[in-house]
Each structure stands twice: as C-alpha cells, then as structure tokens.
Tab-separated table of C-alpha atoms in Angstrom:
chain	number	residue	atom	x	y	z
S	1	MET	CA	-19.572	7.787	113.761
S	2	ASN	CA	-17.450	9.537	111.528
S	3	GLY	CA	-17.226	7.702	107.899
S	4	ALA	CA	-19.763	5.348	109.198
S	5	ARG	CA	-23.256	5.212	107.604
S	6	THR	CA	-26.814	4.291	108.926
S	7	ASP	CA	-28.347	0.810	107.492
S	8	GLU	CA	-31.172	3.921	106.851
S	9	GLU	CA	-28.708	5.173	104.851
S	10	ARG	CA	-27.509	2.294	102.624
S	11	ASN	CA	-31.072	1.067	102.156
S	12	LEU	CA	-31.103	4.746	100.159
S	13	ASP	CA	-28.417	3.500	97.895
S	14	PRO	CA	-29.655	1.112	95.332
S	15	GLU	CA	-33.495	3.255	95.731
S	16	MET	CA	-31.088	6.122	94.389
S	17	ASP	CA	-29.695	4.155	91.630
S	18	ASP	CA	-33.601	3.210	90.897
S	19	ILE	CA	-34.476	6.637	89.806
S	20	ARG	CA	-30.981	7.262	87.773
S	21	LEU	CA	-32.242	4.430	85.573
S	22	ARG	CA	-35.587	5.479	85.742
S	23	ALA	CA	-34.182	9.042	84.271
S	24	ASP	CA	-31.668	7.810	81.930
S	25	ARG	CA	-35.261	5.890	80.566
S	26	ILE	CA	-37.148	8.757	79.831
S	27	ARG	CA	-34.535	10.806	78.421
S	28	PHE	CA	-32.915	8.453	76.597
S	29	ALA	CA	-36.876	7.951	74.607
S	30	LEU	CA	-36.885	12.151	74.642
S	31	ASP	CA	-33.570	12.228	72.490
S	32	VAL	CA	-35.537	9.634	70.377
S	33	GLY	CA	-38.640	10.681	69.321
S	34	GLY	CA	-36.294	14.385	69.416
S	35	THR	CA	-38.418	16.127	72.710
S	36	GLY	CA	-37.028	18.801	74.877
S	37	ILE	CA	-38.307	19.826	77.924
S	38	TRP	CA	-39.130	22.847	79.254
S	39	SER	CA	-40.480	25.061	81.940
S	40	TRP	CA	-42.036	28.547	82.819
S	41	ASP	CA	-42.195	30.051	85.887
S	42	GLY	CA	-44.732	32.012	86.382
S	43	PRO	CA	-43.785	34.784	89.030
S	44	ALA	CA	-40.329	34.858	87.666
S	45	GLN	CA	-42.191	35.505	84.654
S	46	ALA	CA	-39.184	33.108	83.323
S	47	PHE	CA	-38.734	30.043	80.530
S	48	VAL	CA	-35.822	27.526	80.238
S	49	GLY	CA	-35.045	24.519	78.482
S	50	ASP	CA	-33.903	21.741	78.904
S	51	ARG	CA	-30.407	20.034	76.664
S	52	GLY	CA	-33.022	18.021	74.564
S	53	ALA	CA	-35.105	21.779	74.067
S	54	SER	CA	-31.892	23.652	72.922
S	55	ILE	CA	-30.690	21.355	70.746
S	56	LEU	CA	-34.420	22.227	68.219
S	57	TRP	CA	-33.287	25.890	68.898
S	58	GLY	CA	-29.764	25.161	67.479
S	59	LEU	CA	-27.985	25.646	70.922
S	60	ARG	CA	-24.105	24.347	71.359
S	61	GLN	CA	-23.783	22.727	74.214
S	62	GLY	CA	-23.262	24.810	77.436
S	63	GLU	CA	-25.317	27.520	75.975
S	64	ALA	CA	-28.720	27.603	77.988
S	65	LEU	CA	-32.599	28.066	76.386
S	66	THR	CA	-33.552	31.154	78.284
S	67	SER	CA	-36.866	33.725	78.078
S	68	GLN	CA	-33.977	35.513	76.381
S	69	VAL	CA	-33.241	33.165	73.634
S	70	LEU	CA	-37.033	32.115	73.356
S	71	GLU	CA	-37.442	36.485	73.431
S	72	GLN	CA	-34.741	36.883	70.295
S	73	SER	CA	-35.307	33.798	68.040
S	74	LEU	CA	-39.454	34.422	68.102
S	75	LEU	CA	-40.648	35.852	64.724
S	76	PRO	CA	-42.342	39.403	65.726
S	77	GLU	CA	-45.463	39.150	64.228
S	78	ASP	CA	-45.569	35.959	66.911
S	79	ARG	CA	-43.282	37.270	69.433
S	80	ASP	CA	-46.410	38.918	71.517
S	81	ARG	CA	-48.377	35.910	71.342
S	82	ILE	CA	-46.930	33.743	72.599
S	83	PHE	CA	-45.224	34.480	76.128
S	84	ASP	CA	-49.524	36.421	76.625
S	85	GLU	CA	-50.064	32.462	76.237
S	86	LEU	CA	-47.620	31.281	78.668
S	87	ARG	CA	-48.641	34.559	80.787
S	88	ARG	CA	-52.436	33.169	80.363
S	89	ALA	CA	-51.853	29.998	80.652
S	90	SER	CA	-49.935	30.127	85.047
S	91	SER	CA	-52.669	32.947	85.351
S	92	PRO	CA	-55.193	30.992	88.394
S	93	SER	CA	-57.886	32.026	86.018
S	94	GLY	CA	-56.672	30.659	82.599
S	95	PRO	CA	-56.272	27.278	81.195
S	96	ASP	CA	-53.830	25.181	83.180
S	97	GLN	CA	-53.242	23.909	79.717
S	98	CYS	CA	-51.269	25.224	77.163
S	99	ALA	CA	-50.389	24.065	72.801
S	100	LEU	CA	-48.693	26.844	71.029
S	101	GLU	CA	-46.978	26.167	67.625
S	102	PHE	CA	-44.740	29.135	66.258
S	103	ARG	CA	-41.333	29.969	64.643
S	104	ILE	CA	-38.227	30.507	65.140
S	105	ARG	CA	-35.643	31.549	63.340
S	106	ARG	CA	-32.323	29.470	65.269
S	107	LEU	CA	-30.362	32.163	66.311
S	108	SER	CA	-26.553	30.088	65.213
S	109	ASP	CA	-27.502	29.443	61.922
S	110	GLY	CA	-30.658	31.515	60.965
S	111	ALA	CA	-32.557	28.939	59.715
S	112	GLU	CA	-36.697	29.466	60.054
S	113	ARG	CA	-37.923	26.148	61.843
S	114	TRP	CA	-41.881	25.019	63.611
S	115	ILE	CA	-41.895	24.250	67.007
S	116	ALA	CA	-44.766	22.766	68.856
S	117	LEU	CA	-44.820	23.656	73.100
S	118	ASN	CA	-46.663	21.530	75.444
S	119	GLY	CA	-47.405	22.334	79.505
S	120	ARG	CA	-50.072	21.321	82.298
S	121	ARG	CA	-50.034	23.357	85.678
S	122	TYR	CA	-47.068	22.213	87.992
S	123	GLY	CA	-47.624	22.859	91.626
S	124	THR	CA	-49.193	25.984	93.119
S	125	GLY	CA	-47.750	29.040	95.939
S	126	PRO	CA	-47.703	29.559	98.764
S	127	ASP	CA	-50.837	30.679	99.407
S	128	GLY	CA	-52.875	28.460	96.140
S	129	ASP	CA	-53.406	30.586	94.908
S	130	GLY	CA	-50.221	31.838	92.578
S	131	LEU	CA	-48.596	28.706	90.237
S	132	LEU	CA	-45.437	28.210	89.746
S	133	GLU	CA	-44.438	26.580	87.163
S	134	ILE	CA	-45.381	25.002	83.551
S	135	ILE	CA	-44.103	21.996	82.721
S	136	GLY	CA	-44.217	20.683	78.816
S	137	THR	CA	-42.270	19.415	76.065
S	138	ALA	CA	-40.792	21.331	72.940
S	139	ARG	CA	-40.818	19.268	69.693
S	140	ASP	CA	-39.681	20.592	65.930
S	141	VAL	CA	-42.463	20.057	63.533
S	142	THR	CA	-41.403	22.014	60.816
S	143	SER	CA	-41.438	18.572	58.176
S	144	ARG	CA	-45.731	18.072	59.971
S	145	LYS	CA	-46.089	22.217	58.927
S	146	GLN	CA	-44.546	22.332	55.120
S	147	ARG	CA	-46.425	19.040	54.472
S	148	GLU	CA	-49.799	20.900	55.413
S	149	THR	CA	-48.374	23.772	53.596
S	150	HIS	CA	-48.003	21.104	50.864
S	151	MET	CA	-51.210	19.873	51.004
S	152	HIS	CA	-52.359	23.351	51.476
S	153	LEU	CA	-50.984	24.319	48.143
S	154	LEU	CA	-51.597	20.630	46.608
S	155	MET	CA	-55.838	21.258	47.463
S	156	ARG	CA	-55.527	24.609	45.504
S	157	GLU	CA	-53.898	23.053	42.720
S	158	VAL	CA	-56.808	20.189	42.857
S	159	THR	CA	-59.262	22.948	42.633
S	160	HIS	CA	-58.748	24.962	40.462
S	161	ARG	CA	-57.362	22.333	38.291
S	162	SER	CA	-61.019	21.061	38.537
S	163	LYS	CA	-62.035	23.085	37.331
S	164	ASN	CA	-60.970	23.980	34.478
S	165	LEU	CA	-61.133	19.786	33.664
S	166	LEU	CA	-65.141	20.670	33.337
S	167	ALA	CA	-65.112	23.015	31.430
S	168	ILE	CA	-62.814	21.274	29.032
S	169	ILE	CA	-65.469	18.970	28.815
S	170	GLN	CA	-68.467	21.007	29.027
S	171	ALA	CA	-66.574	22.590	25.425
S	172	MET	CA	-66.268	18.603	24.006
S	173	ALA	CA	-69.634	18.164	24.871
S	174	ARG	CA	-71.438	20.285	22.873
S	175	GLN	CA	-69.169	20.921	20.421
S	176	THR	CA	-69.764	16.920	19.653
S	177	VAL	CA	-73.056	17.163	20.261
S	178	LYS	CA	-72.994	19.494	17.317
S	179	ASP	CA	-70.606	17.221	14.978
S	180	SER	CA	-72.500	14.039	15.770
S	181	ILE	CA	-75.993	12.661	14.074
S	182	THR	CA	-76.570	10.142	16.084
S	183	ALA	CA	-76.540	9.393	20.338
S	184	ALA	CA	-74.899	6.210	19.401
S	185	GLU	CA	-72.379	8.595	16.717
S	186	PHE	CA	-71.839	11.079	20.154
S	187	GLU	CA	-71.143	8.910	22.264
S	188	GLN	CA	-68.593	7.392	20.556
S	189	ARG	CA	-66.237	10.625	19.603
S	190	PHE	CA	-67.006	11.901	23.403
S	191	SER	CA	-65.910	8.763	24.649
S	192	ALA	CA	-62.754	8.546	22.608
S	193	ARG	CA	-62.165	12.343	23.842
S	194	LEU	CA	-63.157	11.730	27.383
S	195	ARG	CA	-60.155	8.578	27.408
S	196	GLY	CA	-57.604	10.722	25.221
S	197	LEU	CA	-57.659	13.942	28.357
S	198	ALA	CA	-58.256	11.206	30.432
S	199	ALA	CA	-54.372	9.600	28.999
S	200	SER	CA	-52.249	12.785	29.505
S	201	HIS	CA	-53.735	13.849	32.855
S	202	ASP	CA	-52.741	10.027	33.818
S	203	LEU	CA	-49.719	10.650	33.005
S	204	LEU	CA	-50.120	14.701	34.367
S	205	ALA	CA	-50.485	12.758	38.066
S	206	ALA	CA	-47.643	10.291	37.832
S	207	ARG	CA	-45.244	13.352	37.557
S	208	ASP	CA	-46.863	14.617	40.004
S	209	TRP	CA	-48.414	17.316	38.223
S	210	HIS	CA	-45.108	18.900	37.087
S	211	GLY	CA	-44.994	18.121	33.235
S	212	ALA	CA	-44.598	14.973	31.167
S	213	ALA	CA	-42.252	13.657	28.868
S	214	VAL	CA	-43.297	14.331	24.671
S	215	GLY	CA	-42.581	10.562	24.103
S	216	GLU	CA	-44.744	9.595	26.513
S	217	LEU	CA	-46.904	12.228	25.825
S	218	VAL	CA	-47.178	10.309	21.741
S	219	ARG	CA	-47.215	7.229	22.206
S	220	TRP	CA	-49.726	7.518	25.558
S	221	GLN	CA	-52.501	9.333	23.070
S	222	LEU	CA	-51.699	6.928	19.887
S	223	GLY	CA	-52.586	4.097	22.446
S	224	PRO	CA	-53.837	0.636	20.533
S	225	ALA	CA	-53.386	2.847	17.331
S	226	LEU	CA	-49.225	2.382	18.125
S	227	ASP	CA	-49.995	-1.190	18.201
S	228	THR	CA	-51.581	-1.917	15.607
S	229	ALA	CA	-49.662	0.107	13.278
S	230	GLY	CA	-46.226	-0.571	14.729
S	231	SER	CA	-43.414	0.715	12.423
S	232	ARG	CA	-45.460	2.620	10.199
S	233	ILE	CA	-45.814	5.583	12.992
S	234	ALA	CA	-41.967	6.789	13.612
S	235	ILE	CA	-41.438	8.685	16.182
S	236	ALA	CA	-38.613	10.570	16.848
S	237	GLY	CA	-37.124	13.791	18.586
S	238	PRO	CA	-35.362	14.606	21.954
S	239	ASP	CA	-36.349	13.847	26.042
S	240	LEU	CA	-38.033	16.900	26.369
S	241	TYR	CA	-41.172	17.693	28.519
S	242	LEU	CA	-43.734	20.191	29.329
S	243	ASN	CA	-45.567	21.857	32.329
S	244	PRO	CA	-49.192	20.696	31.800
S	245	GLU	CA	-50.864	23.313	30.397
S	246	ALA	CA	-48.748	22.728	27.397
S	247	ALA	CA	-49.030	18.419	27.993
S	248	GLN	CA	-52.735	18.343	28.181
S	249	ASN	CA	-54.240	20.618	25.563
S	250	ILE	CA	-50.955	19.566	22.484
S	251	GLY	CA	-52.921	15.894	24.215
S	252	LEU	CA	-56.317	16.700	22.858
S	253	ALA	CA	-54.937	18.570	19.379
S	254	PHE	CA	-52.994	15.139	19.636
S	255	ASN	CA	-55.573	12.901	19.947
S	256	GLU	CA	-57.476	14.658	17.626
S	257	LEU	CA	-55.188	14.260	14.823
S	258	ALA	CA	-54.486	10.277	15.441
S	259	SER	CA	-58.521	9.499	15.386
S	260	ASN	CA	-58.982	11.632	12.395
S	261	ALA	CA	-55.551	9.454	10.879
S	262	SER	CA	-58.026	6.889	12.180
S	263	ARG	CA	-61.275	7.586	9.870
S	264	PHE	CA	-60.271	9.040	7.026
S	265	GLY	CA	-55.788	9.416	6.500
S	266	ALA	CA	-52.640	7.021	6.950
S	267	LEU	CA	-54.132	5.074	9.781
S	268	SER	CA	-57.103	3.732	7.619
S	269	ASP	CA	-55.606	1.647	5.181
S	270	LEU	CA	-51.848	-1.104	5.326
S	271	SER	CA	-49.836	1.712	3.468
S	272	GLY	CA	-50.169	5.237	4.867
S	273	ARG	CA	-47.493	6.485	7.497
S	274	ILE	CA	-47.168	8.703	10.089
S	275	ALA	CA	-43.842	10.456	10.985
S	276	ILE	CA	-43.872	12.328	14.571
S	277	THR	CA	-40.684	14.371	15.557
S	278	TRP	CA	-40.258	17.787	17.923
S	279	SER	CA	-37.047	19.477	18.464
S	280	ILE	CA	-36.155	23.137	20.067
S	281	ASP	CA	-34.166	26.193	18.656
S	282	PRO	CA	-29.891	25.581	20.331
S	283	ARG	CA	-29.881	29.293	20.969
S	284	ASP	CA	-31.051	30.534	24.484
S	285	SER	CA	-33.165	33.370	23.827
S	286	ASP	CA	-36.565	34.638	24.635
S	287	ALA	CA	-37.813	33.455	21.200
S	288	ARG	CA	-36.499	30.197	21.361
S	289	ARG	CA	-38.787	28.185	20.033
S	290	PHE	CA	-40.076	24.539	21.145
S	291	HIS	CA	-41.865	22.388	18.114
S	292	ILE	CA	-43.716	19.573	17.610
S	293	SER	CA	-45.230	18.066	13.859
S	294	TRP	CA	-47.129	14.881	12.633
S	295	GLU	CA	-47.131	14.508	9.300
S	296	GLU	CA	-48.723	11.715	6.769
S	297	SER	CA	-47.600	9.849	4.239
S	298	GLY	CA	-48.352	6.659	1.617
S	299	GLY	CA	-52.165	7.110	2.675
S	300	PRO	CA	-55.879	7.541	0.751
S	301	GLU	CA	-54.856	10.306	-0.720
S	302	VAL	CA	-56.825	13.651	1.109
S	303	SER	CA	-57.657	16.611	0.558
S	304	GLU	CA	-58.521	19.703	2.649
S	305	PRO	CA	-62.415	18.886	4.089
S	306	GLY	CA	-65.155	21.435	3.239
S	307	ARG	CA	-67.048	21.002	6.649
S	308	THR	CA	-64.305	21.179	10.006
S	309	GLY	CA	-66.378	20.016	13.003
S	310	PHE	CA	-64.692	20.409	16.911
S	311	GLY	CA	-61.263	17.549	16.141
S	312	HIS	CA	-60.839	20.152	13.143
S	313	LYS	CA	-60.666	23.770	15.869
S	314	VAL	CA	-59.122	21.165	18.470
S	315	VAL	CA	-56.453	20.640	15.828
S	316	GLU	CA	-56.364	24.640	15.033
S	317	ARG	CA	-56.540	27.077	16.958
S	318	LEU	CA	-57.133	25.086	20.384
S	319	ALA	CA	-52.673	24.603	21.484
S	320	ALA	CA	-52.509	28.038	19.503
S	321	ARG	CA	-53.496	30.293	21.456
S	322	ALA	CA	-53.508	28.552	24.470
S	323	LEU	CA	-50.409	28.022	24.358
S	324	ASP	CA	-49.697	31.360	22.562
S	325	GLY	CA	-48.161	29.986	19.490
S	326	GLU	CA	-48.945	29.284	15.737
S	327	VAL	CA	-49.705	26.499	14.088
S	328	SER	CA	-49.317	24.913	10.212
S	329	LEU	CA	-52.466	22.916	9.400
S	330	THR	CA	-52.237	21.507	5.546
S	331	PHE	CA	-54.602	18.498	3.232
S	332	PRO	CA	-51.660	18.174	0.160
S	333	PRO	CA	-52.673	14.791	-1.236
S	334	SER	CA	-49.919	13.395	0.047
S	335	GLY	CA	-51.325	13.252	3.736
S	336	LEU	CA	-52.472	15.322	6.298
S	337	ARG	CA	-49.275	17.557	8.259
S	338	TRP	CA	-49.258	19.288	10.994
S	339	SER	CA	-46.907	21.913	13.752
S	340	LEU	CA	-47.000	23.393	16.450
S	341	HIS	CA	-44.166	26.380	17.114
S	342	ILE	CA	-44.865	27.850	21.232
S	343	PRO	CA	-42.384	29.485	23.270
S	344	ALA	CA	-39.287	27.391	25.074
S	345	ALA	CA	-41.345	28.920	28.355
S	346	PHE	CA	-42.941	25.256	27.983
S	347	VAL	CA	-40.462	22.876	27.882
S	348	LEU	CA	-39.536	21.644	31.751
S	349	ASP	CA	-35.649	20.769	32.863
S	350	ALA	CA	-36.009	16.994	33.196
S	351	ALA	CA	-34.252	17.972	36.764
S	352	ASP	CA	-36.491	19.879	37.896
S	353	LEU	CA	-39.041	16.665	37.940
S	354	PRO	CA	-39.661	14.608	40.542
S	355	ALA	CA	-39.640	10.496	39.889
S	356	VAL	CA	-42.568	9.054	37.876
S	357	ASN	CA	-44.768	7.275	40.718
C-alpha cells in the first residue's frame, strides 16, 4: 500500500484544482477592485489582513497587517472608536455586521488615507455565545472622501455666492427703478444689467469659479457692441486673470460703460472709437498694482452729466470700494475716460487655473 493512492484520493484532485481555480479567480477580482480581506478574532481581540489589505496600508511584501499595525496607523482621534466598534460587533449582544470608515497614516510613507471596512459575523463559539470572528472587506476610499469634501466646500461657496448675487440684484433693481421713468425703461435697463451680470457668471463658471481672463471678461461684457463696432474697439493687454471678486465688479463696470457708450458716447454714432487696455506693474512688491482703462474718442462731444444714476455709481464707486482701488472718471469733450487701479493680489497666476469647461 506504500505509495499507492486510493480512488477517493485520486477523485479529490479535480475537486482541489477546481477549488484553487475558484480561489484564484476571487483573488483576481478583489485585486482588480483594490479590495482586501480582513478578520477580527473576537476572543483574542486580534485584527489581521490579507495581502490585499496590507497593500492598502502601504506594507511591503512579507509585512503583516496586524492589530499592532492597525493601532499604530490609526489617527489618535479615530483609534478608540474603531476598536470599540470591532469589539461591539463581535459581542453576542451587538450588531451582526459593521461598516467603518476611518483615516490611517501609512507607516511606510506617512501618507494619510481613508479606509472603509465592511464586515459580518462568521461562526460562533463552542457554546454558541462567543463569536469566533468577523470577516469582511477593506477598500481605500480616499478619492470619494476628497470628492465629498470638495462638494461640501462647493455647496458652502454656492450658498455664499448666491446670497451675494441676490444682494447685488436687489440693489440693481432698487437703483434702476429710481433711474427709470416708465416700466418699459426699467425693463430694458434692468434686463441689460442682468445680462451683464450673467455674462460674468458664465465666464467664471467655465473655470469652476477660479477666475476669469481679463480679455475674455472685456469681450463678454461688450457683447453685440463688439460685433457692430468691429475695429473701432481696440482691446490690448497681457494674458492676465482676475479672481472672481475682481471679475464680477469689473464686469459690472464694463457693462455700464458699454451701455453708456451705446446711448451717449463713442458707440452712439459710426465714427467713435474705444481703446481698452490693461497692465500690471513689473515690480514685485506689496504696492504692486493692476491697471485697466477705457478711453473713448471720435464720437459726440461729451460733458460731465448733471444728474447721476446707478450706472454712474457702479462705474465710479462700486469696483473701487469692493476692490480697495482707485477710480478716475473724467469727461473731456473728446470722450469719456475711465481707469481703475487695484492691488495686484486680485490678479491670478494662469498656472493655478483649471482648463475651461
């Protein structure tokens, strides 16, 4: 009988091969999904993870994921909570499954990651009252947590911006009513201002509210006037970007300047011209400034208005106050001249902006 194999043993070979194949396929699927397997031994109060789980912890080949490694990697504020939850889940009076999310600091490189453990009771003790273990899966959910954090911050920002936007619209409505004689005049002026405000918002939304290119802001606010006037409007300046606050306030000013030029200034006839330029001081200091100007010429002769309305306030005061800047607004006979000078802190580095959506 020495060396001989029974029929029963030979019949087991295909079954063992099938079991190994199934195990390999399961392991392959877990690896593809970045999933590890862990267990918690209730009586021994011991945690252990397989190779897939060890990879999530950043452990090298041959290093085991144990209770000690788990404890050392957990952030202090999460440590007691996680072990308490594992003990509770392994208690006969506790829930039969657990779902935990917590942060770890990987011992190998110090990277902070979010881990999700999902487990369920497996088996009972000899007397049916002591749990042997909890078995479950482990996954790295850092990307999801980062998205959730980003979404939370985004919603707070949306709420803040919505309140500011409503305040601006209310002020625009109140002031436009004061400047309008008829309902039709109010509707025309208020709609034009809303379109200008919407143009700035659309431009900012295209870059996820990080900022707006000065050239694009100018062109969007000029709108149809740019198509009509063509080469009579000269736009020149370096490739600079403004943060959202500066873009909104300068956008409002340019909308009013364009409206005024169409009604009374350089765009009210076929000979007027407008030169729009911007620049930033070359020196790098706390006093560095961004400059932008609007100069009309060749149109009807102008003079300083005797009565000023909301548009005049926007052009002369709003941007300067909101952006800690200085405005120059003059009315020489040759045409209106406006310039704004604000701290360079409102200008962004193009490298920090996302691609246009």
